[in-house]
Short mmCIF file of C-alpha atoms and ligand atoms in Angstrom, two decimals:
data_model
loop_
_atom_site.label_atom_id
_atom_site.label_comp_id
_atom_site.label_asym_id
_atom_site.label_seq_id
_atom_site.Cartn_x
_atom_site.Cartn_y
_atom_site.Cartn_z
CA MET A 168 -104.92 2.19 -67.36
CA LYS A 169 -108.60 2.79 -68.17
CA ILE A 170 -110.04 1.32 -71.35
CA LYS A 171 -113.52 2.02 -72.74
CA GLN A 172 -115.62 -0.11 -75.06
CA ILE A 173 -114.96 0.75 -78.71
CA ASP A 174 -117.95 1.59 -80.85
CA ASN A 175 -116.39 2.84 -84.11
CA GLY A 176 -113.95 0.03 -84.80
CA LEU A 177 -110.15 0.03 -84.77
CA LYS A 178 -108.52 1.26 -87.97
CA GLY A 179 -105.01 1.82 -89.20
CA VAL A 180 -101.68 0.55 -90.46
CA ILE A 181 -99.26 -0.30 -87.66
CA THR A 182 -95.90 -1.86 -86.99
CA VAL A 183 -95.36 -3.90 -83.85
CA PRO A 184 -91.95 -4.38 -82.18
CA GLY A 185 -89.30 -6.87 -83.21
CA ASP A 186 -89.64 -10.57 -82.44
CA LYS A 187 -88.56 -11.30 -78.87
CA SER A 188 -87.24 -14.81 -79.58
CA VAL A 189 -85.20 -13.65 -82.58
CA SER A 190 -83.90 -10.54 -80.75
CA HIS A 191 -82.56 -12.64 -77.84
CA ARG A 192 -80.87 -15.08 -80.19
CA ALA A 193 -79.38 -12.34 -82.38
CA VAL A 194 -77.52 -10.93 -79.35
CA MET A 195 -76.52 -14.31 -77.91
CA PHE A 196 -75.29 -15.87 -81.16
CA GLY A 197 -73.80 -12.57 -82.33
CA ALA A 198 -71.76 -12.53 -79.11
CA LEU A 199 -70.53 -16.08 -79.79
CA ALA A 200 -69.67 -15.36 -83.43
CA LYS A 201 -66.44 -13.98 -84.85
CA GLY A 202 -67.05 -10.50 -86.30
CA THR A 203 -69.63 -7.75 -85.91
CA THR A 204 -73.39 -8.28 -86.02
CA HIS A 205 -75.67 -5.34 -86.91
CA ILE A 206 -79.19 -6.04 -85.66
CA THR A 207 -82.07 -3.95 -87.02
CA GLY A 208 -85.62 -4.16 -85.70
CA PHE A 209 -84.33 -5.30 -82.29
CA LEU A 210 -86.98 -5.44 -79.53
CA MET A 211 -86.09 -2.89 -76.86
CA GLY A 212 -88.21 -4.74 -74.32
CA GLU A 213 -87.01 -5.48 -70.79
CA ASP A 214 -86.41 -9.18 -71.49
CA CYS A 215 -84.06 -8.55 -74.42
CA LEU A 216 -82.28 -5.80 -72.49
CA SER A 217 -81.60 -8.42 -69.79
CA THR A 218 -79.89 -10.56 -72.43
CA ILE A 219 -77.73 -7.61 -73.50
CA ASP A 220 -76.82 -6.91 -69.88
CA CYS A 221 -75.73 -10.53 -69.26
CA PHE A 222 -73.43 -10.59 -72.29
CA ARG A 223 -71.93 -7.20 -71.45
CA LYS A 224 -71.07 -8.63 -68.04
CA MET A 225 -69.20 -11.40 -69.87
CA GLY A 226 -67.04 -8.89 -71.74
CA VAL A 227 -69.01 -8.50 -74.96
CA LYS A 228 -69.16 -4.94 -76.33
CA ILE A 229 -72.73 -4.16 -77.41
CA ASP A 230 -73.70 -0.72 -78.77
CA VAL A 231 -77.35 0.25 -78.61
CA SER A 232 -78.78 3.14 -80.63
CA ASP A 233 -82.24 4.03 -81.99
CA LYS A 234 -81.23 2.62 -85.34
CA GLU A 235 -79.62 -0.69 -84.46
CA VAL A 236 -77.87 -2.88 -81.95
CA VAL A 237 -74.27 -3.74 -82.77
CA VAL A 238 -72.72 -6.80 -81.17
CA HIS A 239 -68.95 -7.09 -81.31
CA GLY A 240 -68.64 -10.87 -81.26
CA VAL A 241 -65.89 -12.54 -79.24
CA GLY A 242 -66.09 -15.96 -80.87
CA MET A 243 -67.32 -19.19 -79.31
CA HIS A 244 -64.49 -19.30 -76.79
CA GLY A 245 -64.14 -15.58 -76.02
CA LEU A 246 -66.65 -15.00 -73.18
CA LYS A 247 -65.09 -13.76 -69.93
CA CYS A 248 -65.98 -14.81 -66.40
CA PRO A 249 -68.34 -12.10 -65.06
CA ASN A 250 -67.40 -10.27 -61.85
CA GLU A 251 -70.91 -10.62 -60.49
CA GLN A 252 -74.06 -12.75 -60.76
CA LEU A 253 -75.87 -12.65 -64.08
CA TYR A 254 -79.40 -11.23 -63.70
CA THR A 255 -81.94 -12.43 -66.26
CA GLY A 256 -84.90 -10.39 -64.99
CA ASN A 257 -88.27 -11.85 -66.06
CA SER A 258 -86.88 -13.72 -69.05
CA GLY A 259 -87.19 -17.51 -69.31
CA THR A 260 -85.51 -17.44 -72.73
CA THR A 261 -82.44 -15.62 -71.38
CA THR A 262 -82.18 -17.96 -68.40
CA ARG A 263 -82.62 -21.27 -70.21
CA LEU A 264 -80.60 -20.49 -73.33
CA LEU A 265 -77.80 -19.09 -71.17
CA CYS A 266 -77.72 -22.41 -69.27
CA GLY A 267 -76.78 -24.12 -72.54
CA ILE A 268 -74.11 -21.55 -73.41
CA LEU A 269 -72.64 -21.32 -69.89
CA ALA A 270 -72.44 -25.11 -69.56
CA GLY A 271 -69.72 -24.96 -72.21
CA GLN A 272 -67.57 -22.16 -70.72
CA ASP A 273 -64.40 -22.68 -68.73
CA PHE A 274 -65.56 -20.58 -65.76
CA ASP A 275 -68.13 -20.84 -62.97
CA VAL A 276 -71.06 -18.45 -62.93
CA THR A 277 -74.24 -17.85 -60.93
CA MET A 278 -77.43 -16.66 -62.56
CA THR A 279 -80.78 -15.55 -61.18
CA GLY A 280 -83.83 -13.49 -62.09
CA ASP A 281 -86.93 -11.84 -60.63
CA ALA A 282 -89.56 -13.46 -58.39
CA SER A 283 -91.33 -15.05 -61.39
CA ILE A 284 -88.11 -16.51 -62.84
CA GLN A 285 -87.24 -17.97 -59.44
CA LYS A 286 -90.48 -19.97 -59.62
CA ARG A 287 -90.08 -21.27 -63.17
CA PRO A 288 -88.77 -24.83 -63.62
CA MET A 289 -85.13 -25.16 -64.69
CA LYS A 290 -84.78 -28.91 -64.15
CA ARG A 291 -86.00 -29.30 -67.72
CA VAL A 292 -82.65 -27.86 -68.90
CA ILE A 293 -80.53 -29.09 -65.99
CA THR A 294 -81.42 -32.74 -66.78
CA PRO A 295 -80.18 -32.91 -70.39
CA LEU A 296 -77.24 -30.59 -69.76
CA SER A 297 -76.13 -32.82 -66.86
CA GLN A 298 -76.33 -35.82 -69.17
CA MET A 299 -73.90 -33.95 -71.43
CA GLY A 300 -71.51 -33.55 -68.48
CA ALA A 301 -72.50 -30.11 -67.15
CA LYS A 302 -72.49 -29.43 -63.42
CA ILE A 303 -75.37 -27.17 -62.40
CA ASP A 304 -76.63 -26.46 -58.88
CA GLY A 305 -80.03 -24.91 -58.30
CA VAL A 306 -82.51 -24.49 -55.46
CA ASP A 307 -84.07 -27.95 -54.98
CA GLY A 308 -82.24 -28.92 -58.17
CA ASN A 309 -84.85 -26.97 -60.12
CA TYR A 310 -84.93 -23.22 -59.44
CA CYS A 311 -82.82 -20.07 -59.72
CA PRO A 312 -80.33 -19.00 -58.51
CA LEU A 313 -78.42 -21.52 -60.61
CA THR A 314 -74.66 -21.99 -60.40
CA LEU A 315 -73.01 -23.45 -63.46
CA HIS A 316 -69.63 -25.01 -62.84
CA GLY A 317 -68.10 -24.78 -66.30
CA ALA A 318 -64.44 -24.87 -65.21
CA ASN A 319 -62.71 -28.20 -65.97
CA ASN A 320 -65.84 -29.62 -67.56
CA LYS A 321 -65.93 -31.60 -70.78
CA LEU A 322 -69.25 -31.86 -72.55
CA THR A 323 -70.23 -34.80 -74.72
CA GLY A 324 -72.96 -34.78 -77.38
CA ILE A 325 -76.12 -36.76 -76.57
CA THR A 326 -79.36 -37.82 -78.20
CA TYR A 327 -82.14 -36.26 -76.18
CA GLU A 328 -85.88 -36.83 -76.55
CA LEU A 329 -87.64 -33.73 -75.22
CA PRO A 330 -90.38 -34.57 -72.70
CA VAL A 331 -92.29 -31.42 -73.82
CA ALA A 332 -92.22 -29.42 -77.04
CA SER A 333 -90.09 -26.50 -75.89
CA ALA A 334 -87.84 -24.29 -77.98
CA GLN A 335 -86.01 -23.21 -74.85
CA ILE A 336 -85.00 -26.76 -73.84
CA LYS A 337 -84.15 -27.63 -77.44
CA SER A 338 -82.04 -24.48 -77.78
CA ALA A 339 -80.22 -25.02 -74.46
CA VAL A 340 -79.19 -28.54 -75.54
CA LEU A 341 -78.12 -27.41 -79.02
CA LEU A 342 -76.11 -24.48 -77.60
CA ALA A 343 -74.30 -26.79 -75.19
CA GLY A 344 -73.81 -29.02 -78.23
CA LEU A 345 -71.68 -26.25 -79.80
CA TYR A 346 -69.11 -27.02 -77.06
CA ALA A 347 -69.52 -30.80 -76.92
CA GLU A 348 -67.46 -33.60 -78.34
CA GLY A 349 -69.42 -35.37 -81.07
CA GLN A 350 -72.88 -34.70 -82.44
CA THR A 351 -75.87 -33.57 -80.41
CA THR A 352 -79.32 -34.80 -81.45
CA VAL A 353 -82.63 -33.45 -80.16
CA ILE A 354 -85.96 -35.15 -80.89
CA GLU A 355 -89.10 -33.09 -80.25
CA PRO A 356 -92.58 -34.48 -79.51
CA ALA A 357 -93.99 -31.70 -81.77
CA CYS A 358 -92.23 -28.92 -83.67
CA SER A 359 -91.46 -25.85 -81.54
CA ARG A 360 -90.12 -22.53 -82.85
CA ASP A 361 -86.94 -23.11 -84.83
CA HIS A 362 -85.21 -19.70 -84.67
CA THR A 363 -82.12 -21.23 -83.04
CA GLU A 364 -81.62 -23.75 -85.82
CA ARG A 365 -82.16 -21.16 -88.57
CA MET A 366 -79.81 -18.61 -87.03
CA LEU A 367 -77.03 -21.08 -86.17
CA ARG A 368 -77.19 -22.34 -89.76
CA ALA A 369 -76.94 -18.77 -91.07
CA LEU A 370 -73.79 -18.33 -88.93
CA GLY A 371 -72.21 -21.38 -90.55
CA ALA A 372 -73.03 -24.18 -88.10
CA ASP A 373 -73.96 -27.62 -89.40
CA VAL A 374 -77.53 -28.05 -88.08
CA LYS A 375 -79.73 -30.58 -89.89
CA SER A 376 -83.48 -30.79 -89.26
CA GLU A 377 -85.57 -33.69 -90.47
CA GLY A 378 -89.10 -33.70 -89.16
CA ARG A 379 -88.87 -33.54 -85.40
CA THR A 380 -85.17 -34.50 -85.24
CA ILE A 381 -82.38 -31.93 -85.17
CA VAL A 382 -78.70 -32.88 -85.39
CA LEU A 383 -75.91 -30.42 -84.63
CA THR A 384 -72.26 -31.08 -85.45
CA PRO A 385 -70.08 -28.72 -83.38
CA PRO A 386 -68.37 -26.05 -85.51
CA GLU A 387 -64.86 -24.64 -85.00
CA ASP A 388 -66.48 -21.23 -84.61
CA LEU A 389 -69.45 -19.15 -85.80
CA THR A 390 -69.20 -16.32 -88.34
CA ALA A 391 -71.16 -13.10 -87.69
CA LYS A 392 -74.04 -12.21 -90.02
CA ASN A 393 -76.35 -9.19 -89.77
CA VAL A 394 -79.88 -9.84 -88.54
CA ALA A 395 -83.09 -8.04 -89.61
CA VAL A 396 -85.54 -8.93 -86.85
CA PRO A 397 -89.12 -9.32 -88.15
CA ALA A 398 -92.09 -7.89 -86.23
CA ASP A 399 -93.24 -10.26 -83.51
CA ILE A 400 -96.29 -12.33 -84.45
CA SER A 401 -96.91 -12.82 -80.70
CA SER A 402 -97.32 -9.02 -80.38
CA ALA A 403 -99.28 -8.80 -83.64
CA ALA A 404 -101.65 -11.42 -82.19
CA PHE A 405 -103.24 -8.85 -79.84
CA PHE A 406 -104.26 -6.66 -82.78
CA LEU A 407 -105.29 -9.62 -84.94
CA VAL A 408 -107.77 -10.60 -82.24
CA ALA A 409 -108.83 -6.98 -81.61
CA GLY A 410 -109.48 -6.45 -85.32
CA ALA A 411 -111.45 -9.69 -85.55
CA ILE A 412 -113.73 -9.15 -82.53
CA ILE A 413 -114.38 -5.37 -82.60
CA PRO A 414 -117.01 -4.55 -85.26
CA ASN A 415 -116.04 -2.16 -88.12
CA SER A 416 -112.31 -2.73 -87.69
CA GLU A 417 -109.57 -2.99 -90.31
CA ILE A 418 -105.95 -3.22 -89.17
CA THR A 419 -102.83 -3.87 -91.24
CA ILE A 420 -99.67 -4.99 -89.43
CA LYS A 421 -96.48 -4.61 -91.45
CA ASN A 422 -93.58 -7.01 -91.88
CA VAL A 423 -94.68 -9.69 -89.39
CA GLY A 424 -92.54 -12.81 -88.91
CA VAL A 425 -94.46 -15.78 -90.32
CA ASN A 426 -92.05 -18.60 -89.60
CA PRO A 427 -94.34 -21.68 -89.90
CA THR A 428 -93.40 -22.75 -86.35
CA ARG A 429 -95.08 -19.55 -85.09
CA THR A 430 -98.20 -19.19 -87.26
CA GLY A 431 -100.63 -21.36 -85.30
CA ILE A 432 -102.49 -18.15 -84.36
CA LEU A 433 -103.29 -17.51 -88.04
CA ASP A 434 -104.51 -21.10 -88.59
CA VAL A 435 -106.76 -21.01 -85.53
CA LEU A 436 -108.19 -17.53 -86.08
CA LYS A 437 -108.98 -18.45 -89.70
CA ALA A 438 -110.65 -21.69 -88.53
CA MET A 439 -112.76 -19.50 -86.20
CA GLY A 440 -113.88 -17.46 -89.22
CA ALA A 441 -111.50 -14.48 -88.96
CA ASP A 442 -110.94 -12.43 -92.11
CA ILE A 443 -107.12 -12.27 -92.33
CA THR A 444 -105.17 -11.69 -95.53
CA GLU A 445 -101.44 -11.97 -96.09
CA SER A 446 -99.47 -9.84 -98.58
CA ASN A 447 -95.94 -8.69 -99.47
CA PHE A 448 -94.20 -11.98 -98.62
CA ARG A 449 -90.44 -11.91 -98.14
CA ASP A 450 -88.46 -15.08 -97.65
CA GLU A 451 -85.32 -14.32 -95.65
CA VAL A 452 -83.74 -16.37 -92.82
CA GLU A 453 -87.08 -15.60 -91.14
CA PRO A 454 -90.01 -15.20 -93.59
CA THR A 455 -92.24 -12.10 -93.21
CA CYS A 456 -95.43 -10.61 -94.66
CA ASP A 457 -98.05 -7.92 -93.97
CA LEU A 458 -101.21 -9.10 -92.24
CA THR A 459 -104.61 -7.41 -92.63
CA VAL A 460 -107.51 -8.29 -90.36
CA LYS A 461 -111.11 -7.14 -90.78
CA SER A 462 -113.83 -7.74 -88.23
CA SER A 463 -116.02 -10.79 -88.70
CA LYS A 464 -118.25 -13.16 -86.77
CA LEU A 465 -116.10 -15.74 -84.99
CA LYS A 466 -117.18 -19.24 -84.04
CA GLY A 467 -115.80 -21.62 -81.41
CA THR A 468 -113.17 -24.25 -82.19
CA VAL A 469 -110.92 -26.89 -80.64
CA ILE A 470 -107.28 -25.89 -80.06
CA GLY A 471 -105.01 -28.80 -79.12
CA GLY A 472 -102.32 -31.26 -80.25
CA GLU A 473 -99.47 -30.29 -82.57
CA VAL A 474 -100.63 -26.69 -83.02
CA ILE A 475 -100.06 -25.87 -79.33
CA PRO A 476 -96.29 -25.14 -79.52
CA ARG A 477 -96.99 -23.06 -82.66
CA LEU A 478 -99.20 -20.67 -80.68
CA ILE A 479 -98.31 -21.26 -77.03
CA ASP A 480 -97.84 -17.55 -76.19
CA GLU A 481 -100.98 -16.55 -78.08
CA LEU A 482 -103.35 -18.78 -76.08
CA PRO A 483 -104.31 -16.03 -73.57
CA VAL A 484 -105.48 -13.70 -76.34
CA LEU A 485 -107.09 -16.62 -78.21
CA ALA A 486 -109.12 -17.22 -75.03
CA VAL A 487 -110.35 -13.63 -75.42
CA ALA A 488 -111.29 -14.33 -79.06
CA ALA A 489 -113.16 -17.43 -77.88
CA ALA A 490 -115.12 -15.43 -75.30
CA PHE A 491 -116.40 -13.17 -78.12
CA ALA A 492 -117.07 -16.08 -80.53
CA GLU A 493 -120.35 -17.94 -80.90
CA GLY A 494 -120.29 -21.45 -79.48
CA GLN A 495 -117.78 -23.50 -77.55
CA THR A 496 -113.97 -23.35 -77.70
CA ILE A 497 -111.88 -26.06 -76.07
CA ILE A 498 -108.20 -25.37 -75.38
CA LYS A 499 -106.41 -28.62 -74.48
CA ASP A 500 -102.88 -30.11 -74.31
CA ALA A 501 -101.71 -26.74 -72.99
CA GLU A 502 -100.36 -27.66 -69.49
CA GLU A 503 -97.21 -25.69 -70.36
CA LEU A 504 -99.23 -22.50 -69.86
CA LYS A 505 -99.11 -23.17 -66.11
CA VAL A 506 -95.32 -22.57 -65.96
CA LYS A 507 -95.01 -19.31 -67.89
CA GLU A 508 -94.60 -15.85 -66.30
CA SER A 509 -97.83 -16.74 -64.45
CA ASN A 510 -100.19 -19.70 -64.51
CA ARG A 511 -101.81 -18.40 -67.68
CA ILE A 512 -104.72 -20.87 -67.54
CA ALA A 513 -105.79 -19.87 -64.03
CA ALA A 514 -105.15 -16.18 -64.76
CA MET A 515 -107.27 -16.05 -67.92
CA VAL A 516 -110.10 -18.10 -66.42
CA CYS A 517 -110.25 -15.76 -63.42
CA GLU A 518 -110.07 -12.49 -65.39
CA LEU A 519 -112.48 -13.50 -68.19
CA SER A 520 -114.95 -14.67 -65.51
CA LYS A 521 -114.80 -11.20 -63.91
CA ALA A 522 -116.06 -9.77 -67.21
CA GLY A 523 -118.94 -12.27 -67.25
CA ALA A 524 -117.52 -14.89 -69.63
CA ASP A 525 -118.57 -18.53 -69.27
CA VAL A 526 -115.14 -20.14 -68.88
CA LYS A 527 -114.01 -23.21 -66.97
CA GLU A 528 -110.48 -24.35 -66.10
CA THR A 529 -109.51 -27.92 -67.05
CA ASP A 530 -106.36 -29.93 -66.27
CA ASP A 531 -104.71 -29.00 -69.54
CA GLY A 532 -106.50 -25.86 -70.70
CA MET A 533 -109.97 -24.34 -70.54
CA ILE A 534 -113.45 -24.54 -72.00
CA ILE A 535 -115.07 -21.30 -73.08
CA ASN A 536 -118.72 -20.99 -74.03
CA GLY A 537 -118.56 -17.80 -76.05
CA GLY A 538 -121.12 -15.17 -76.87
CA ASN A 539 -122.02 -13.83 -73.39
CA LYS A 540 -122.31 -10.06 -73.19
CA LEU A 541 -119.15 -8.99 -71.33
CA SER A 542 -118.92 -6.05 -68.92
CA GLY A 543 -115.99 -3.85 -67.93
CA ALA A 544 -114.13 -4.74 -64.74
CA SER A 545 -110.85 -4.17 -62.93
CA PHE A 546 -108.44 -6.71 -64.38
CA GLU A 547 -105.33 -8.10 -62.64
CA THR A 548 -102.22 -8.78 -64.72
CA TYR A 549 -100.37 -11.25 -62.45
CA ASN A 550 -97.21 -9.32 -63.45
CA ASP A 551 -97.51 -11.09 -66.78
CA HIS A 552 -97.19 -8.99 -69.94
CA ARG A 553 -99.34 -11.32 -72.03
CA ILE A 554 -102.18 -11.36 -69.49
CA ALA A 555 -102.09 -7.54 -69.33
CA MET A 556 -102.31 -7.15 -73.11
CA SER A 557 -104.91 -9.91 -73.53
CA MET A 558 -107.21 -8.30 -70.95
CA ALA A 559 -106.69 -4.87 -72.56
CA ILE A 560 -107.98 -6.36 -75.83
CA CYS A 561 -110.87 -7.96 -73.96
CA ALA A 562 -111.69 -4.57 -72.39
CA LEU A 563 -112.19 -3.03 -75.87
CA GLY A 564 -115.23 -5.28 -76.31
CA CYS A 565 -116.61 -5.06 -72.75
CA GLU A 566 -119.59 -2.83 -72.05
CA GLY A 567 -118.57 0.31 -70.13
CA GLU A 568 -115.13 0.96 -68.76
CA SER A 569 -112.41 -1.42 -67.60
CA GLU A 570 -109.17 -0.95 -65.74
CA ILE A 571 -105.88 -2.79 -66.27
CA LEU A 572 -103.92 -2.91 -63.02
CA ASN A 573 -100.12 -2.47 -63.25
CA PRO A 574 -100.21 -2.00 -67.05
CA GLU A 575 -96.47 -1.15 -67.07
CA VAL A 576 -95.71 -4.91 -67.16
CA VAL A 577 -96.26 -4.77 -70.96
CA ALA A 578 -92.68 -3.36 -71.15
CA ILE A 579 -91.36 -6.92 -70.96
CA SER A 580 -92.19 -7.52 -74.62
CA TYR A 581 -94.11 -4.49 -75.95
CA PRO A 582 -93.24 -1.14 -74.30
CA ASP A 583 -95.43 0.92 -76.74
CA PHE A 584 -98.46 -1.37 -76.62
CA PHE A 585 -100.89 1.26 -75.28
CA ASP A 586 -99.58 3.90 -77.72
CA THR A 587 -100.32 1.59 -80.63
CA LEU A 588 -103.77 0.87 -79.23
CA LYS A 589 -104.37 4.62 -78.98
CA LYS A 590 -103.25 5.15 -82.57
CA LEU A 591 -105.86 2.63 -83.72
CA GLY A 592 -108.62 4.43 -81.79
CA GLY A 593 -108.56 2.36 -78.61
CA VAL A 594 -107.83 3.71 -75.04
O1 SPQ B 761 -88.80 -15.92 -72.29
P1 SPQ B 761 -90.06 -16.32 -71.60
O2 SPQ B 761 -90.23 -15.56 -70.34
O3 SPQ B 761 -90.17 -17.80 -71.39
O4 SPQ B 761 -91.23 -15.86 -72.60
C1 SPQ B 761 -92.40 -16.50 -73.18
C2 SPQ B 761 -93.40 -15.31 -73.47
O5 SPQ B 761 -94.61 -15.42 -73.28
O6 SPQ B 761 -92.91 -14.29 -73.95
C3 SPQ B 761 -93.06 -17.56 -72.31
F1 SPQ B 761 -93.42 -17.16 -71.17
O7 SPQ B 761 -92.10 -17.04 -74.48
C4 SPQ B 761 -91.32 -18.23 -74.71
C5 SPQ B 761 -92.19 -19.30 -75.33
O8 SPQ B 761 -93.30 -19.61 -74.53
C6 SPQ B 761 -90.20 -17.86 -75.63
C7 SPQ B 761 -89.55 -19.03 -76.29
C8 SPQ B 761 -88.26 -18.86 -76.98
O9 SPQ B 761 -87.90 -17.73 -77.37
O10 SPQ B 761 -87.58 -19.89 -77.20
C9 SPQ B 761 -90.14 -20.29 -76.30
C10 SPQ B 761 -91.40 -20.58 -75.60
O11 SPQ B 761 -91.12 -21.23 -74.37
P2 SPQ B 761 -90.91 -22.82 -74.25
O12 SPQ B 761 -90.83 -23.06 -72.76
O13 SPQ B 761 -92.13 -23.43 -74.86
O14 SPQ B 761 -89.68 -23.18 -74.92
#
């Protein structure tokens, strides 16, 4: 994919695909609920299709059309033992949340994913689930393939203090908690995305959140409720940064999910001087609004502490914003970036450097001295959708022409990314 520097600005009103985290959960919890769940705005990305595939293999009927996804729920105790391994593709969310659900089933099952998934740490979910009574074998006790021995297991609720702020660990423990005797309590070091808690509550479960503590009392069953998936703020982030750094731009993104556990990107871009306005608020299970960004001069900032889990997936594209900003940006407390689809710290430092940015890797993030004139280059994606899209946005501001190698990886979370970019006047 070749991308040229933009000289006339990016302009237009766009929609971006449905939220990946909410789409996964809508299928998973819809499958575990009694009744039918109609999901609109579902993300037809490869990760969410992996989730659908896994639940179909466990006997759940799921109809997919252009208009909606319909999940015919089997109830909390209705999943069937699959005839084959479950394959979770590139999706950490599918793999880790499924661990929680499968720990509570009365059958044994093996699960694995692609080369990237087989390198991502699973001990973080195996440890608390084992404390609840689950039996899980993995390669070196940490990696896929994982075999979950659910048969003849009894789970017991625990109080678990998360060692890292992670919605996937939190969700795995809470989902196992659905099947446990007694209450399950999770205490987070900082608030991570809370889509699991919101959706379980909407399906009738007793989930109480107070600050960083979440307490789940296991329900008899869950009751299906339709889900309208908001547009994904993590996908919107690419165009928020593009609109901010490319002169003469004005982009409106419709109906974006602005759950406060996900809006760190807005706080940081505004602190950098971005011109972003919010309109048409709607407060549903997941709050939404339209976001409009106009180009402006950005300045460096410090990104660290409690905001990190609120923008963890947006850090690669924020590094791009920092490279185009005046002054220094420090990204810290972001070690978690090393265990995503790629080591996103090393990847961004390497690719931004190719373009001529002054960027240095640190133990827990990076330091970017912004404002260098950047030049087009051939950018690697590390088979990581967010690196591919971040470097595509970077390319829009680089002098001359750039190339994104294996651009098709964007299909994990945003299959139409390059079409949207084209519509705005990029590519
Ligand atoms: O699903 P996966 O592969 O882990 O996806 C990523 C992403 O960039 O799309 C991370 F690589 O998002 C995670 C996110 O980083 C999705 C997620 C969720 O839906 O619960 C939570 C975050 O991960 P974690 O490890 O912090 O819980």
